[in-house]
Amino acid sequence: MSVGIYILICLVYVSVLITGISDYEDIGHPHLDVCSLPLPVIERAKSPLLRGAALKKKILSSPENTTLNTTSEAERKSQRYYQACMNEQKIEELQGQPLLDIINKLGGWNITKPWDKENFQEVLQSVTAHYRTSPFLSIYISTDSKNSNSNVIQVDQSGLGLPSRDYYLNTTTNEKVGGA
């Protein structure tokens, strides 16, 4: 697993613990953690992540939100994205064509047509610049774990697709993002 998955699992675990600590008095039989400190039994409904997900689903799928009646561009984009994901008929109709369009826009794929390996670096730059993410897989060179005198090409799943912390703290070019 990649480091990103471990971080996500850790964040979920911490949020569940924090939620449960506030409800400590309601515990009938606490569990013990590795430090022998009592940990509460937490109900699913008390998890902030589950409550937040349920609230988002309720807001995005409510009938009044189908009109995109908001002044916030971020809310409109969220609603459009959610509605596009929920439109199963359109998804079935289009099948993989939107993805193929993006692949062709980026220079093609050697499985679907002849591929120009000379412009691969430009394709990687384009994906990073226009889509703010690594291409579907992270590719990097590191030391071979079995032979420290040689290097290997590592292929790993991409992360969450979110820019680094510095992107959000850059007040000169991203003031709106940082203030949100």
mmCIF file of C-alpha atoms in Angstrom:
data_model
loop_
_atom_site.group_PDB
_atom_site.id
_atom_site.type_symbol
_atom_site.label_atom_id
_atom_site.label_comp_id
_atom_site.label_asym_id
_atom_site.label_seq_id
_atom_site.Cartn_x
_atom_site.Cartn_y
_atom_site.Cartn_z
ATOM 1 C CA MET A 1 0.000 0.000 0.000
ATOM 2 C CA SER A 2 1.108 3.552 -0.563
ATOM 3 C CA VAL A 3 1.806 6.017 2.220
ATOM 4 C CA GLY A 4 -1.348 7.960 1.263
ATOM 5 C CA ILE A 5 -3.567 4.999 2.141
ATOM 6 C CA TYR A 6 -1.929 4.696 5.565
ATOM 7 C CA ILE A 7 -2.428 8.413 6.214
ATOM 8 C CA LEU A 8 -6.100 8.173 5.245
ATOM 9 C CA ILE A 9 -6.627 5.156 7.521
ATOM 10 C CA CYS A 10 -4.867 6.999 10.346
ATOM 11 C CA LEU A 11 -7.067 10.085 9.911
ATOM 12 C CA VAL A 12 -10.225 7.978 10.008
ATOM 13 C CA TYR A 13 -9.040 6.195 13.149
ATOM 14 C CA VAL A 14 -8.137 9.466 14.897
ATOM 15 C CA SER A 15 -11.495 11.055 14.040
ATOM 16 C CA VAL A 16 -13.323 8.035 15.456
ATOM 17 C CA LEU A 17 -11.254 8.213 18.652
ATOM 18 C CA ILE A 18 -11.833 11.944 19.072
ATOM 19 C CA THR A 19 -15.568 11.486 18.613
ATOM 20 C CA GLY A 20 -15.627 8.682 21.153
ATOM 21 C CA ILE A 21 -13.626 10.544 23.785
ATOM 22 C CA SER A 22 -16.379 13.160 24.104
ATOM 23 C CA ASP A 23 -18.897 10.360 24.713
ATOM 24 C CA TYR A 24 -16.758 8.594 27.317
ATOM 25 C CA GLU A 25 -19.352 8.807 30.110
ATOM 26 C CA ASP A 26 -21.859 6.770 28.075
ATOM 27 C CA ILE A 27 -19.610 3.709 27.857
ATOM 28 C CA GLY A 28 -20.817 0.450 29.374
ATOM 29 C CA HIS A 29 -17.692 -1.668 28.803
ATOM 30 C CA PRO A 30 -14.677 0.206 27.483
ATOM 31 C CA HIS A 31 -11.938 -1.386 25.419
ATOM 32 C CA LEU A 32 -8.290 -0.995 26.319
ATOM 33 C CA ASP A 33 -5.706 0.320 23.917
ATOM 34 C CA VAL A 34 -2.003 -0.603 23.901
ATOM 35 C CA CYS A 35 -1.325 1.867 26.732
ATOM 36 C CA SER A 36 -4.106 0.306 28.878
ATOM 37 C CA LEU A 37 -6.228 3.436 28.614
ATOM 38 C CA PRO A 38 -9.959 2.910 28.249
ATOM 39 C CA LEU A 39 -11.339 3.598 24.786
ATOM 40 C CA PRO A 40 -15.062 4.006 24.218
ATOM 41 C CA VAL A 41 -17.196 1.812 21.998
ATOM 42 C CA ILE A 42 -18.241 4.114 19.187
ATOM 43 C CA GLU A 43 -21.479 3.869 17.304
ATOM 44 C CA ARG A 44 -21.365 4.400 13.546
ATOM 45 C CA ALA A 45 -23.767 7.349 13.724
ATOM 46 C CA LYS A 46 -21.398 9.245 16.025
ATOM 47 C CA SER A 47 -18.495 9.203 13.566
ATOM 48 C CA PRO A 48 -17.904 12.722 12.191
ATOM 49 C CA LEU A 49 -16.873 11.282 8.834
ATOM 50 C CA LEU A 50 -20.109 9.329 8.479
ATOM 51 C CA ARG A 51 -22.215 12.271 9.665
ATOM 52 C CA GLY A 52 -20.426 14.566 7.216
ATOM 53 C CA ALA A 53 -20.862 12.137 4.325
ATOM 54 C CA ALA A 54 -24.574 11.749 5.090
ATOM 55 C CA LEU A 55 -25.027 15.530 5.266
ATOM 56 C CA LYS A 56 -23.207 16.060 1.948
ATOM 57 C CA LYS A 57 -25.319 13.399 0.270
ATOM 58 C CA LYS A 58 -28.509 14.953 1.649
ATOM 59 C CA ILE A 59 -27.521 18.437 0.469
ATOM 60 C CA LEU A 60 -26.306 17.365 -2.968
ATOM 61 C CA SER A 61 -29.238 15.085 -3.736
ATOM 62 C CA SER A 62 -32.057 17.266 -2.413
ATOM 63 C CA PRO A 63 -34.577 18.476 -5.058
ATOM 64 C CA GLU A 64 -33.837 22.171 -4.461
ATOM 65 C CA ASN A 65 -30.185 21.609 -5.423
ATOM 66 C CA THR A 66 -30.990 20.267 -8.879
ATOM 67 C CA THR A 67 -31.360 23.874 -10.073
ATOM 68 C CA LEU A 68 -27.845 24.838 -8.906
ATOM 69 C CA ASN A 69 -29.387 27.782 -7.078
ATOM 70 C CA THR A 70 -26.329 29.199 -5.310
ATOM 71 C CA THR A 71 -23.906 32.088 -5.652
ATOM 72 C CA SER A 72 -20.901 29.952 -4.725
ATOM 73 C CA GLU A 73 -19.002 28.629 -7.728
ATOM 74 C CA ALA A 74 -17.518 25.862 -5.563
ATOM 75 C CA GLU A 75 -21.009 24.703 -4.551
ATOM 76 C CA ARG A 76 -22.208 24.757 -8.169
ATOM 77 C CA LYS A 77 -19.213 22.677 -9.261
ATOM 78 C CA SER A 78 -19.805 20.210 -6.422
ATOM 79 C CA GLN A 79 -23.457 19.879 -7.383
ATOM 80 C CA ARG A 80 -22.644 19.409 -11.078
ATOM 81 C CA TYR A 81 -19.996 16.823 -10.243
ATOM 82 C CA TYR A 82 -22.368 14.918 -7.953
ATOM 83 C CA GLN A 83 -25.205 15.028 -10.485
ATOM 84 C CA ALA A 84 -22.878 13.806 -13.243
ATOM 85 C CA CYS A 85 -21.787 10.877 -11.074
ATOM 86 C CA MET A 86 -25.395 9.987 -10.244
ATOM 87 C CA ASN A 87 -26.590 10.108 -13.877
ATOM 88 C CA GLU A 88 -26.201 6.385 -14.548
ATOM 89 C CA GLN A 89 -28.080 6.545 -17.855
ATOM 90 C CA LYS A 90 -25.595 9.079 -19.285
ATOM 91 C CA ILE A 91 -22.643 7.109 -17.893
ATOM 92 C CA GLU A 92 -23.880 3.945 -19.624
ATOM 93 C CA GLU A 93 -24.526 5.889 -22.834
ATOM 94 C CA LEU A 94 -21.050 7.457 -22.973
ATOM 95 C CA GLN A 95 -19.214 4.382 -21.634
ATOM 96 C CA GLY A 96 -15.472 5.080 -21.797
ATOM 97 C CA GLN A 97 -15.562 7.828 -24.429
ATOM 98 C CA PRO A 98 -14.782 10.775 -22.065
ATOM 99 C CA LEU A 99 -11.658 8.988 -20.828
ATOM 100 C CA LEU A 100 -10.614 8.111 -24.386
ATOM 101 C CA ASP A 101 -11.076 11.774 -25.366
ATOM 102 C CA ILE A 102 -8.707 12.857 -22.586
ATOM 103 C CA ILE A 103 -6.183 10.161 -23.552
ATOM 104 C CA ASN A 104 -6.267 11.320 -27.192
ATOM 105 C CA LYS A 105 -5.949 14.967 -26.114
ATOM 106 C CA LEU A 106 -2.801 14.009 -24.201
ATOM 107 C CA GLY A 107 -1.199 12.307 -27.184
ATOM 108 C CA GLY A 108 -2.802 8.888 -27.311
ATOM 109 C CA TRP A 109 -2.122 5.481 -25.880
ATOM 110 C CA ASN A 110 -0.027 2.774 -27.479
ATOM 111 C CA ILE A 111 -2.887 0.272 -27.053
ATOM 112 C CA THR A 112 -5.379 2.322 -29.086
ATOM 113 C CA LYS A 113 -3.069 3.797 -31.728
ATOM 114 C CA PRO A 114 0.624 4.299 -32.491
ATOM 115 C CA TRP A 115 2.287 6.150 -29.642
ATOM 116 C CA ASP A 116 5.054 8.743 -29.908
ATOM 117 C CA LYS A 117 7.491 7.979 -27.100
ATOM 118 C CA GLU A 118 9.512 11.093 -27.957
ATOM 119 C CA ASN A 119 6.859 13.401 -26.458
ATOM 120 C CA PHE A 120 6.247 11.387 -23.271
ATOM 121 C CA GLN A 121 7.837 14.063 -21.060
ATOM 122 C CA GLU A 122 5.502 16.662 -22.595
ATOM 123 C CA VAL A 123 2.514 14.410 -21.845
ATOM 124 C CA LEU A 124 3.572 14.096 -18.195
ATOM 125 C CA GLN A 125 3.983 17.872 -17.967
ATOM 126 C CA SER A 126 0.572 18.428 -19.537
ATOM 127 C CA VAL A 127 -1.154 16.041 -17.123
ATOM 128 C CA THR A 128 0.518 17.709 -14.161
ATOM 129 C CA ALA A 129 -0.232 21.245 -15.382
ATOM 130 C CA HIS A 130 -3.818 20.811 -16.590
ATOM 131 C CA TYR A 131 -5.096 18.183 -14.184
ATOM 132 C CA ARG A 132 -2.955 19.023 -11.114
ATOM 133 C CA THR A 133 -2.174 15.368 -10.480
ATOM 134 C CA SER A 134 0.276 12.636 -11.321
ATOM 135 C CA PRO A 135 -0.780 10.501 -14.225
ATOM 136 C CA PHE A 136 -2.742 7.473 -13.114
ATOM 137 C CA LEU A 137 0.377 5.922 -11.617
ATOM 138 C CA SER A 138 3.327 7.441 -9.804
ATOM 139 C CA ILE A 139 6.565 6.496 -11.516
ATOM 140 C CA TYR A 140 9.897 7.134 -9.857
ATOM 141 C CA ILE A 141 13.406 5.728 -9.505
ATOM 142 C CA SER A 142 14.679 4.441 -6.180
ATOM 143 C CA THR A 143 17.296 2.129 -4.729
ATOM 144 C CA ASP A 144 16.634 -1.569 -5.205
ATOM 145 C CA SER A 145 15.675 -3.088 -1.834
ATOM 146 C CA LYS A 146 17.503 -6.339 -2.703
ATOM 147 C CA ASN A 147 20.654 -4.720 -4.070
ATOM 148 C CA SER A 148 21.563 -1.271 -2.765
ATOM 149 C CA ASN A 149 24.137 -0.826 -5.559
ATOM 150 C CA SER A 150 21.453 -0.595 -8.233
ATOM 151 C CA ASN A 151 18.371 1.464 -8.906
ATOM 152 C CA VAL A 152 14.933 0.310 -10.030
ATOM 153 C CA ILE A 153 11.944 1.990 -11.602
ATOM 154 C CA GLN A 154 9.061 1.973 -9.121
ATOM 155 C CA VAL A 155 5.438 2.099 -10.285
ATOM 156 C CA ASP A 156 2.861 2.850 -7.611
ATOM 157 C CA GLN A 157 -0.736 3.997 -7.441
ATOM 158 C CA SER A 158 -1.198 7.736 -7.448
ATOM 159 C CA GLY A 159 -2.205 9.570 -4.325
ATOM 160 C CA LEU A 160 -5.478 11.318 -3.681
ATOM 161 C CA GLY A 161 -4.858 13.828 -6.443
ATOM 162 C CA LEU A 162 -4.746 16.798 -4.116
ATOM 163 C CA PRO A 163 -1.920 19.314 -4.363
ATOM 164 C CA SER A 164 0.601 19.562 -1.559
ATOM 165 C CA ARG A 165 0.066 21.725 1.531
ATOM 166 C CA ASP A 166 2.277 24.445 -0.009
ATOM 167 C CA TYR A 167 -0.216 24.905 -2.855
ATOM 168 C CA TYR A 168 -2.936 25.985 -0.418
ATOM 169 C CA LEU A 169 -0.622 28.199 1.651
ATOM 170 C CA ASN A 170 0.750 30.100 -1.365
ATOM 171 C CA THR A 171 -0.960 33.440 -0.747
ATOM 172 C CA THR A 172 0.386 35.152 -3.854
ATOM 173 C CA THR A 173 -1.207 32.973 -6.519
ATOM 174 C CA ASN A 174 -3.863 31.088 -4.577
ATOM 175 C CA GLU A 175 -5.452 33.644 -2.258
ATOM 176 C CA LYS A 176 -9.004 32.448 -2.917
ATOM 177 C CA VAL A 177 -8.126 28.803 -2.221
ATOM 178 C CA GLY A 178 -6.275 29.652 0.983
ATOM 179 C CA GLY A 179 -9.099 31.842 2.281
ATOM 180 C CA ALA A 180 -11.828 29.287 1.664
#
